[in-house]
Short mmCIF file of C-alpha atoms in Angstrom, two decimals:
data_model
loop_
_atom_site.label_atom_id
_atom_site.label_comp_id
_atom_site.label_asym_id
_atom_site.label_seq_id
_atom_site.Cartn_x
_atom_site.Cartn_y
_atom_site.Cartn_z
CA PRO A 9 -43.77 -47.10 -44.87
CA LEU A 10 -45.28 -48.59 -41.75
CA ALA A 11 -46.97 -46.39 -39.17
CA GLY A 12 -44.32 -44.85 -36.93
CA GLN A 13 -41.48 -45.90 -39.20
CA ASP A 14 -38.58 -43.49 -39.66
CA SER A 15 -36.35 -44.91 -42.38
CA LEU A 16 -32.68 -43.94 -42.35
CA ALA A 17 -29.50 -44.41 -44.34
CA ALA A 18 -26.41 -44.64 -42.14
CA LEU A 19 -23.33 -42.46 -42.54
CA TYR A 20 -19.89 -44.06 -42.30
CA ALA A 21 -16.46 -43.89 -43.90
CA GLY A 22 -13.76 -46.53 -44.20
CA HIS A 23 -10.47 -47.79 -45.52
CA GLN A 24 -11.13 -49.51 -48.84
CA PHE A 25 -8.22 -51.70 -49.96
CA GLY A 26 -6.04 -49.76 -47.52
CA VAL A 27 -7.03 -46.29 -48.74
CA TYR A 28 -9.19 -44.02 -46.58
CA VAL A 29 -12.42 -42.88 -48.21
CA PRO A 30 -13.87 -39.98 -46.19
CA GLN A 31 -17.54 -40.67 -46.85
CA LEU A 32 -19.30 -43.88 -47.83
CA GLY A 33 -22.57 -44.68 -46.09
CA ASP A 34 -25.56 -46.83 -47.04
CA GLY A 35 -25.65 -46.29 -50.78
CA ARG A 36 -28.22 -49.02 -51.41
CA ALA A 37 -29.39 -49.94 -47.92
CA LEU A 38 -32.32 -48.47 -46.01
CA TRP A 39 -32.70 -48.93 -42.25
CA LEU A 40 -36.37 -49.51 -41.41
CA GLY A 41 -36.11 -49.54 -37.63
CA GLU A 42 -35.81 -51.97 -34.74
CA VAL A 43 -38.21 -54.64 -33.57
CA LYS A 44 -38.29 -56.90 -30.53
CA ASN A 45 -39.33 -60.51 -31.00
CA ALA A 46 -41.11 -62.89 -28.63
CA ALA A 47 -37.76 -63.99 -27.20
CA GLY A 48 -36.97 -60.43 -26.19
CA GLU A 49 -34.24 -60.05 -28.84
CA HIS A 50 -33.79 -56.71 -30.60
CA TRP A 51 -33.33 -56.85 -34.37
CA GLU A 52 -32.66 -54.01 -36.77
CA LEU A 53 -34.37 -54.43 -40.14
CA GLN A 54 -32.71 -53.16 -43.29
CA LEU A 55 -33.64 -53.26 -46.97
CA LYS A 56 -30.76 -53.74 -49.38
CA GLY A 57 -31.48 -52.58 -52.92
CA ALA A 58 -34.51 -50.40 -52.16
CA GLY A 59 -33.36 -47.33 -54.12
CA PRO A 60 -31.29 -44.14 -53.86
CA THR A 61 -30.15 -42.72 -50.54
CA PRO A 62 -28.12 -39.59 -49.71
CA TYR A 63 -25.01 -41.80 -49.97
CA SER A 64 -25.71 -43.48 -53.34
CA ARG A 65 -22.90 -41.44 -54.98
CA MET A 66 -24.67 -41.00 -58.34
CA GLY A 67 -25.79 -44.65 -58.23
CA ASP A 68 -29.31 -46.04 -58.43
CA GLY A 69 -29.33 -47.62 -54.98
CA ARG A 70 -30.55 -50.90 -56.45
CA ALA A 71 -29.26 -54.43 -56.06
CA VAL A 72 -29.22 -57.02 -58.83
CA LEU A 73 -30.83 -60.43 -58.47
CA ARG A 74 -27.57 -62.40 -58.66
CA SER A 75 -25.85 -60.58 -55.78
CA SER A 76 -29.05 -60.63 -53.74
CA ILE A 77 -29.37 -64.40 -54.10
CA ARG A 78 -25.73 -64.83 -53.03
CA GLU A 79 -26.20 -62.70 -49.91
CA TYR A 80 -29.53 -64.33 -49.05
CA LEU A 81 -28.08 -67.83 -49.24
CA CYS A 82 -24.68 -67.17 -47.70
CA SER A 83 -25.87 -65.28 -44.64
CA GLU A 84 -28.15 -68.19 -43.81
CA ALA A 85 -25.42 -70.71 -44.67
CA MET A 86 -23.08 -68.99 -42.22
CA PHE A 87 -25.76 -69.07 -39.54
CA GLY A 88 -26.18 -72.79 -40.19
CA LEU A 89 -22.44 -73.22 -39.67
CA GLY A 90 -22.67 -71.43 -36.32
CA ILE A 91 -20.69 -68.39 -37.49
CA PRO A 92 -21.85 -64.93 -36.32
CA THR A 93 -23.56 -63.16 -39.21
CA THR A 94 -26.29 -60.84 -40.32
CA ARG A 95 -29.44 -62.75 -41.26
CA ALA A 96 -31.61 -62.73 -44.39
CA LEU A 97 -35.33 -62.62 -43.67
CA SER A 98 -36.55 -62.49 -47.27
CA ILE A 99 -35.63 -61.83 -50.87
CA THR A 100 -37.97 -60.16 -53.35
CA GLY A 101 -37.33 -60.33 -57.08
CA SER A 102 -38.46 -57.83 -59.68
CA ASP A 103 -38.56 -57.49 -63.45
CA SER A 104 -37.34 -53.89 -63.16
CA PRO A 105 -34.12 -53.41 -65.15
CA VAL A 106 -30.88 -52.54 -63.41
CA TYR A 107 -27.90 -51.49 -65.51
CA ARG A 108 -24.46 -52.78 -64.53
CA GLU A 109 -21.95 -54.27 -66.99
CA THR A 110 -25.06 -55.61 -68.73
CA PRO A 111 -28.77 -55.06 -68.07
CA GLU A 112 -30.00 -57.22 -65.18
CA THR A 113 -33.09 -57.50 -63.03
CA ALA A 114 -33.50 -56.04 -59.58
CA ALA A 115 -34.08 -57.58 -56.17
CA VAL A 116 -34.37 -56.47 -52.57
CA VAL A 117 -33.11 -58.39 -49.54
CA LEU A 118 -34.58 -57.73 -46.13
CA ARG A 119 -31.71 -58.41 -43.78
CA MET A 120 -31.48 -58.37 -40.00
CA ALA A 121 -28.84 -57.81 -37.35
CA PRO A 122 -28.73 -56.66 -33.73
CA SER A 123 -26.76 -53.72 -35.16
CA PHE A 124 -25.31 -52.65 -38.50
CA ILE A 125 -22.76 -50.28 -36.91
CA ARG A 126 -19.30 -50.70 -38.45
CA PHE A 127 -15.71 -49.71 -37.74
CA GLY A 128 -16.18 -47.00 -40.36
CA SER A 129 -19.06 -45.53 -38.33
CA PHE A 130 -16.41 -44.29 -35.87
CA GLU A 131 -13.80 -43.44 -38.48
CA VAL A 132 -15.95 -40.83 -40.20
CA PHE A 133 -16.19 -38.75 -37.00
CA TYR A 134 -12.52 -39.20 -36.12
CA TYR A 135 -11.31 -37.79 -39.42
CA ARG A 136 -13.84 -34.96 -39.16
CA ARG A 137 -12.49 -34.23 -35.66
CA GLN A 138 -15.97 -34.60 -34.17
CA THR A 139 -14.93 -36.04 -30.83
CA GLU A 140 -18.32 -35.66 -29.16
CA HIS A 141 -19.95 -37.67 -31.94
CA ILE A 142 -17.38 -40.45 -31.32
CA ARG A 143 -18.25 -40.40 -27.63
CA THR A 144 -21.99 -40.40 -28.30
CA LEU A 145 -21.72 -43.36 -30.66
CA ALA A 146 -19.41 -45.25 -28.30
CA ASP A 147 -21.80 -44.66 -25.39
CA PHE A 148 -24.68 -45.96 -27.50
CA VAL A 149 -22.76 -49.11 -28.44
CA ILE A 150 -21.73 -49.75 -24.83
CA ASP A 151 -25.20 -49.19 -23.38
CA HIS A 152 -26.98 -51.32 -25.98
CA TYR A 153 -24.50 -54.10 -26.84
CA TYR A 154 -21.63 -54.13 -24.31
CA PRO A 155 -23.18 -53.01 -20.98
CA GLU A 156 -20.52 -54.93 -19.04
CA CYS A 157 -17.94 -52.41 -20.29
CA ARG A 158 -19.65 -49.60 -18.37
CA GLU A 159 -18.41 -51.11 -15.11
CA GLN A 160 -14.73 -50.89 -16.12
CA THR A 161 -12.30 -48.09 -15.22
CA ASN A 162 -12.32 -46.82 -18.80
CA PRO A 163 -15.44 -48.17 -20.55
CA TYR A 164 -14.07 -47.18 -23.97
CA VAL A 165 -10.89 -49.22 -23.56
CA ALA A 166 -13.05 -52.14 -22.43
CA LEU A 167 -15.20 -51.65 -25.54
CA LEU A 168 -12.19 -51.77 -27.85
CA LEU A 169 -10.90 -54.91 -26.14
CA ALA A 170 -14.30 -56.60 -26.42
CA ILE A 171 -14.46 -55.83 -30.16
CA VAL A 172 -10.87 -57.07 -30.58
CA LYS A 173 -11.81 -60.40 -29.01
CA ARG A 174 -15.03 -60.80 -30.99
CA THR A 175 -13.27 -60.00 -34.25
CA ALA A 176 -10.46 -62.45 -33.51
CA ALA A 177 -12.97 -65.20 -32.73
CA LEU A 178 -14.95 -64.47 -35.91
CA ILE A 179 -11.95 -64.63 -38.21
CA ALA A 180 -10.77 -67.81 -36.51
CA GLN A 181 -14.13 -69.33 -37.45
CA TRP A 182 -13.72 -68.11 -41.04
CA GLN A 183 -10.32 -69.74 -41.29
CA ALA A 184 -11.46 -72.99 -39.72
CA VAL A 185 -14.34 -73.46 -42.17
CA GLY A 186 -12.41 -72.16 -45.21
CA PHE A 187 -14.45 -68.99 -45.77
CA CYS A 188 -13.05 -66.04 -47.73
CA HIS A 189 -14.83 -62.71 -47.24
CA GLY A 190 -13.21 -61.08 -50.25
CA VAL A 191 -13.52 -57.41 -49.34
CA MET A 192 -12.53 -56.77 -45.72
CA ASN A 193 -12.67 -52.99 -45.87
CA THR A 194 -13.18 -51.29 -42.51
CA ASP A 195 -16.69 -50.28 -43.56
CA ASN A 196 -17.45 -54.01 -43.88
CA MET A 197 -16.37 -54.83 -40.31
CA SER A 198 -19.07 -55.14 -37.65
CA ILE A 199 -18.59 -53.80 -34.13
CA LEU A 200 -20.44 -56.93 -32.93
CA GLY A 201 -18.08 -59.36 -34.64
CA LEU A 202 -20.64 -60.36 -37.27
CA THR A 203 -19.96 -61.41 -40.85
CA ILE A 204 -21.45 -58.52 -42.78
CA ASP A 205 -21.81 -57.35 -46.39
CA TYR A 206 -21.61 -60.43 -48.60
CA GLY A 207 -20.14 -59.59 -51.99
CA PRO A 208 -17.26 -61.47 -53.63
CA PHE A 209 -17.13 -64.15 -50.93
CA GLY A 210 -16.16 -67.76 -51.53
CA PHE A 211 -15.48 -71.01 -49.71
CA LEU A 212 -12.27 -72.86 -50.44
CA ASP A 213 -12.47 -75.74 -52.89
CA ASN A 214 -8.90 -77.03 -53.29
CA PHE A 215 -6.89 -75.88 -50.29
CA ASP A 216 -4.80 -72.91 -51.36
CA PRO A 217 -3.67 -70.63 -48.50
CA GLY A 218 -3.20 -67.74 -50.93
CA HIS A 219 -6.58 -68.15 -52.58
CA ILE A 220 -8.09 -64.84 -53.81
CA CYS A 221 -11.85 -65.05 -54.13
CA ASN A 222 -12.34 -61.46 -55.35
CA HIS A 223 -11.56 -60.79 -59.01
CA SER A 224 -11.30 -57.10 -58.07
CA ASP A 225 -8.37 -57.83 -55.73
CA PRO A 226 -5.47 -58.69 -58.10
CA ASN A 227 -2.82 -58.00 -55.45
CA GLY A 228 -4.42 -60.39 -52.98
CA ARG A 229 -4.84 -57.94 -50.12
CA TYR A 230 -7.82 -59.99 -48.93
CA ALA A 231 -6.53 -63.46 -49.83
CA PHE A 232 -7.53 -66.30 -47.51
CA ASP A 233 -4.23 -66.40 -45.61
CA GLN A 234 -4.22 -62.61 -45.25
CA GLN A 235 -7.56 -62.40 -43.44
CA PRO A 236 -6.16 -62.77 -39.89
CA GLN A 237 -3.63 -59.96 -40.41
CA VAL A 238 -6.19 -57.75 -42.14
CA GLY A 239 -8.49 -58.22 -39.16
CA LEU A 240 -5.79 -56.73 -36.92
CA TRP A 241 -5.08 -53.92 -39.41
CA ASN A 242 -8.77 -53.01 -39.43
CA LEU A 243 -8.87 -53.06 -35.63
CA GLN A 244 -5.93 -50.66 -35.60
CA CYS A 245 -8.05 -48.29 -37.72
CA LEU A 246 -10.88 -48.60 -35.20
CA ALA A 247 -8.48 -48.03 -32.29
CA GLN A 248 -7.18 -44.89 -33.96
CA ALA A 249 -10.74 -43.61 -34.32
CA LEU A 250 -11.31 -44.21 -30.59
CA LEU A 251 -8.07 -42.49 -29.46
CA PRO A 252 -9.89 -39.31 -28.39
CA LEU A 253 -11.51 -41.48 -25.69
CA MET A 254 -8.40 -43.26 -24.39
CA ASP A 255 -4.63 -43.06 -24.20
CA GLU A 256 -2.48 -44.65 -26.87
CA ALA A 257 -0.87 -47.18 -24.52
CA SER A 258 -4.26 -48.59 -23.53
CA ALA A 259 -5.28 -48.91 -27.17
CA ILE A 260 -2.05 -50.75 -28.01
CA ASP A 261 -2.51 -53.11 -25.04
CA ALA A 262 -5.99 -54.00 -26.30
CA LEU A 263 -4.73 -54.59 -29.85
CA ASN A 264 -1.88 -56.76 -28.57
CA GLN A 265 -4.42 -59.29 -27.33
CA TYR A 266 -5.68 -59.97 -30.85
CA LYS A 267 -2.93 -62.38 -31.86
CA THR A 268 -3.24 -64.53 -28.74
CA GLU A 269 -7.03 -64.56 -28.92
CA PHE A 270 -7.05 -65.48 -32.62
CA GLU A 271 -4.48 -68.25 -32.26
CA THR A 272 -6.20 -69.69 -29.19
CA GLN A 273 -9.58 -69.74 -30.91
CA LEU A 274 -8.25 -71.18 -34.18
CA GLU A 275 -6.25 -73.93 -32.46
CA LYS A 276 -9.33 -74.90 -30.46
CA LEU A 277 -11.45 -75.10 -33.61
CA LEU A 278 -8.85 -77.09 -35.56
CA ARG A 279 -8.42 -79.58 -32.73
CA ARG A 280 -12.16 -80.13 -32.77
CA LYS A 281 -12.07 -80.65 -36.54
CA LEU A 282 -9.39 -83.29 -36.02
CA GLY A 283 -11.31 -84.94 -33.19
CA LEU A 284 -8.70 -84.08 -30.56
CA GLN A 285 -9.86 -83.39 -27.03
CA ARG A 286 -6.49 -83.11 -25.33
CA ASN A 287 -4.23 -80.11 -25.88
CA LEU A 288 -0.74 -81.38 -26.69
CA ALA A 289 2.25 -79.27 -27.71
CA ASP A 290 2.93 -81.25 -30.90
CA ASP A 291 -0.60 -80.70 -32.21
CA ILE A 292 0.45 -77.50 -33.98
CA THR A 293 3.11 -79.41 -35.91
CA LEU A 294 0.56 -82.07 -36.87
CA ILE A 295 -1.86 -79.40 -38.12
CA SER A 296 0.87 -77.52 -39.99
CA GLN A 297 2.04 -80.69 -41.72
CA LEU A 298 -1.53 -81.47 -42.75
CA PHE A 299 -2.09 -78.07 -44.34
CA THR A 300 1.22 -78.28 -46.19
CA ALA A 301 0.27 -81.67 -47.62
CA MET A 302 -3.22 -80.45 -48.52
CA SER A 303 -1.82 -77.41 -50.30
CA ASP A 304 0.83 -79.38 -52.18
CA ASN A 305 -1.77 -81.92 -53.32
CA LYS A 306 -4.65 -79.54 -54.06
CA VAL A 307 -6.95 -81.34 -51.62
CA ASP A 308 -10.54 -80.18 -51.34
CA TYR A 309 -10.85 -78.54 -47.91
CA THR A 310 -14.42 -79.45 -46.99
CA LEU A 311 -14.29 -82.95 -48.47
CA PHE A 312 -11.13 -83.80 -46.56
CA PHE A 313 -12.39 -82.84 -43.14
CA ARG A 314 -15.78 -84.48 -43.65
CA ARG A 315 -14.14 -87.74 -44.75
CA LEU A 316 -11.70 -87.47 -41.86
CA CYS A 317 -14.67 -88.06 -39.56
CA GLU A 318 -14.54 -91.72 -40.63
CA PHE A 319 -10.78 -92.15 -40.22
CA ASP A 320 -9.76 -95.61 -39.01
CA SER A 321 -6.17 -96.21 -37.90
CA ASN A 322 -6.47 -99.87 -38.87
CA ARG A 323 -7.40 -99.23 -42.51
CA MET A 324 -5.99 -97.57 -45.63
CA ASN A 325 -8.72 -94.87 -45.53
CA ALA A 326 -9.03 -94.90 -49.32
CA PRO A 327 -11.70 -92.13 -49.54
CA LEU A 328 -9.23 -89.79 -47.82
CA ARG A 329 -6.11 -91.12 -49.50
CA ASP A 330 -7.60 -90.68 -52.96
CA LEU A 331 -7.95 -86.93 -52.41
CA PHE A 332 -4.15 -86.61 -52.58
CA LEU A 333 -2.18 -86.52 -55.83
CA GLU A 334 0.70 -88.16 -53.97
CA ARG A 335 -0.80 -90.88 -51.83
CA GLU A 336 2.42 -91.16 -49.84
CA ALA A 337 1.90 -87.65 -48.51
CA PHE A 338 -1.34 -88.75 -46.93
CA ASP A 339 0.19 -91.99 -45.65
CA HIS A 340 2.96 -90.06 -43.90
CA TRP A 341 0.54 -87.69 -42.21
CA ALA A 342 -1.97 -90.44 -41.40
CA SER A 343 0.76 -92.32 -39.53
CA SER A 344 1.39 -89.28 -37.31
CA TYR A 345 -2.34 -88.73 -36.85
CA SER A 346 -2.89 -92.37 -35.85
CA ALA A 347 -0.13 -92.10 -33.26
CA ARG A 348 -1.69 -88.90 -31.92
CA LEU A 349 -5.11 -90.55 -31.56
CA THR A 350 -3.63 -93.07 -29.13
CA ASN A 351 -3.48 -90.20 -26.62
CA GLU A 352 -7.26 -89.77 -26.78
CA SER A 353 -9.75 -91.58 -24.57
CA ARG A 354 -12.82 -91.54 -26.82
CA SER A 355 -13.75 -94.49 -28.97
CA GLN A 356 -13.62 -94.15 -32.75
CA ALA A 357 -17.43 -94.02 -32.91
CA GLU A 358 -17.61 -91.26 -30.30
CA ARG A 359 -14.89 -89.28 -32.05
CA SER A 360 -16.58 -89.64 -35.43
CA ALA A 361 -19.93 -88.47 -34.06
CA HIS A 362 -18.37 -85.34 -32.55
CA MET A 363 -16.37 -84.59 -35.69
CA ARG A 364 -19.48 -84.71 -37.87
CA LYS A 365 -20.93 -81.92 -35.74
CA VAL A 366 -18.07 -79.54 -36.57
CA ASN A 367 -17.03 -80.58 -40.09
CA PRO A 368 -19.82 -79.60 -42.49
CA LYS A 369 -20.81 -81.84 -45.34
CA TYR A 370 -22.28 -78.94 -47.31
CA ILE A 371 -21.02 -75.41 -47.92
CA LEU A 372 -22.21 -72.76 -50.40
CA ARG A 373 -19.77 -73.33 -53.22
CA ASN A 374 -19.87 -70.71 -55.96
CA TYR A 375 -21.21 -73.12 -58.55
CA MET A 376 -24.19 -73.96 -56.32
CA ALA A 377 -25.12 -70.30 -56.05
CA GLU A 378 -24.59 -69.94 -59.81
CA ILE A 379 -27.08 -72.73 -60.57
CA ALA A 380 -29.68 -71.02 -58.40
CA ILE A 381 -28.97 -67.65 -60.04
CA ARG A 382 -29.26 -68.99 -63.59
CA LYS A 383 -32.55 -70.73 -62.88
CA ALA A 384 -33.95 -67.58 -61.29
CA GLU A 385 -32.72 -65.26 -64.05
CA GLN A 386 -33.43 -67.41 -67.08
CA GLU A 387 -36.47 -69.42 -66.03
CA GLN A 388 -37.92 -67.45 -63.10
CA ASP A 389 -37.53 -70.70 -61.19
CA PHE A 390 -36.72 -70.07 -57.54
CA SER A 391 -36.97 -73.68 -56.38
CA GLU A 392 -33.19 -74.08 -56.30
CA ILE A 393 -32.93 -71.21 -53.83
CA ASP A 394 -35.38 -72.97 -51.54
CA ARG A 395 -33.51 -76.26 -51.93
CA LEU A 396 -30.15 -74.73 -51.10
CA LEU A 397 -31.59 -72.77 -48.18
CA MET A 398 -32.92 -75.97 -46.65
CA LEU A 399 -29.64 -77.79 -47.29
CA LEU A 400 -27.36 -75.05 -45.97
CA SER A 401 -29.42 -74.37 -42.88
CA ARG A 402 -28.43 -77.88 -41.69
CA PRO A 403 -24.97 -78.33 -43.24
CA PHE A 404 -23.82 -81.08 -40.87
CA ASP A 405 -26.68 -83.47 -41.70
CA GLU A 406 -26.44 -86.15 -44.39
CA HIS A 407 -29.23 -85.03 -46.78
CA GLU A 408 -28.80 -88.15 -48.91
CA GLU A 409 -31.19 -86.81 -51.56
CA ASN A 410 -28.71 -83.97 -52.19
CA GLU A 411 -25.54 -86.05 -52.04
CA HIS A 412 -24.34 -84.58 -55.36
CA TYR A 413 -23.75 -81.26 -53.61
CA ALA A 414 -21.28 -82.90 -51.23
CA GLY A 415 -18.76 -83.89 -53.90
CA HIS A 416 -16.13 -82.12 -55.96
CA PRO A 417 -17.38 -79.06 -57.87
CA PRO A 418 -17.88 -79.60 -61.63
CA GLU A 419 -15.19 -78.62 -64.12
CA TRP A 420 -17.14 -75.60 -65.35
CA ALA A 421 -17.02 -74.14 -61.83
CA GLN A 422 -13.31 -73.40 -62.34
CA THR A 423 -14.24 -70.63 -64.80
CA LEU A 424 -16.48 -68.78 -62.35
CA SER A 425 -15.22 -65.53 -60.87
CA VAL A 426 -16.79 -63.02 -58.53
CA SER A 427 -15.92 -59.37 -57.96
CA CYS A 428 -17.01 -56.39 -55.91
CA SER A 429 -19.99 -56.06 -58.28
CA SER A 430 -21.12 -59.57 -57.36
#
């Protein structure tokens, strides 16, 4: 411990797969404290995998190397994509054995966030009927992270509305980039609208709206196309926990803004991905038709949008066309897209340049993380982690020396699965 350090494990509860669990807490995370950097930003530092805490529930409080590598890489990949997230400052490997399904080696991630407070941090006090604790926590959150809410008639209603909007914007970003969280329990939802707790996450390969990235979720509660609705469901749980501080009508009014906020944010992001500056009524139909064609033809999500950056209305666009099993499906959509582009004022070169800034060339596909994990576990070679970290921190750049990571995943990647233990 550092001088003056007072390490803590946080208490919270949460709805896990729709079922309320009255006490969870940091079972393998240890809060070291808060620091202020040269820019004046406040960061909380937390060790993940440092050992038992009061909330380890008979567990060892450790983290295995494979899951630690995944969190380390993905939190930085999300930051590179411009998506709000916790950060990973370092990862430390160890030869110490950790026993899961099979013996593995341990690791510790030092992660950072302005706050690790979750929806479940409020839920635990609501279900214990500890209203003053709810108020104390809400006041802390307002004073430290949402000071503008203090000026409103009811600061707690303003707080709920602010969290609703941040959550809607976050999930819109997930959907736009094809990110699946995998385990959107309320204890994994940040009150700051950050992506938090990386476990069985995954980015879409072939576009499948119902894709389930978590092997532990056979019913698909957290499937890709369910994430927007789950975000609202989780916000309803938070609103319920805050009811002692507001009337029910005000809480419902705040929640009712989620749908509009989410749809507005997602439409804006998708228009940018398509290179559309103007907001036309028929754009939603164009987008819907595209996603239907992509789903029917098992089109790789990231590859399609990156190649779309080079779309030329006067050509066949073979690199794009060849992604479709039925080429006619692309031709039909491309005709509508070409007609839509005539309503834009930018040149093709200008449009392409802007599209390359919002359509990543590189994402953390599961097979890429798996390569890094195998090298680290089997050879104690961590060079692949460094390579991927560099690549994913600038996902919109070309990185010609790593071009092989910008193509279709290999066949063996289809057999990979991740679960809550990942």
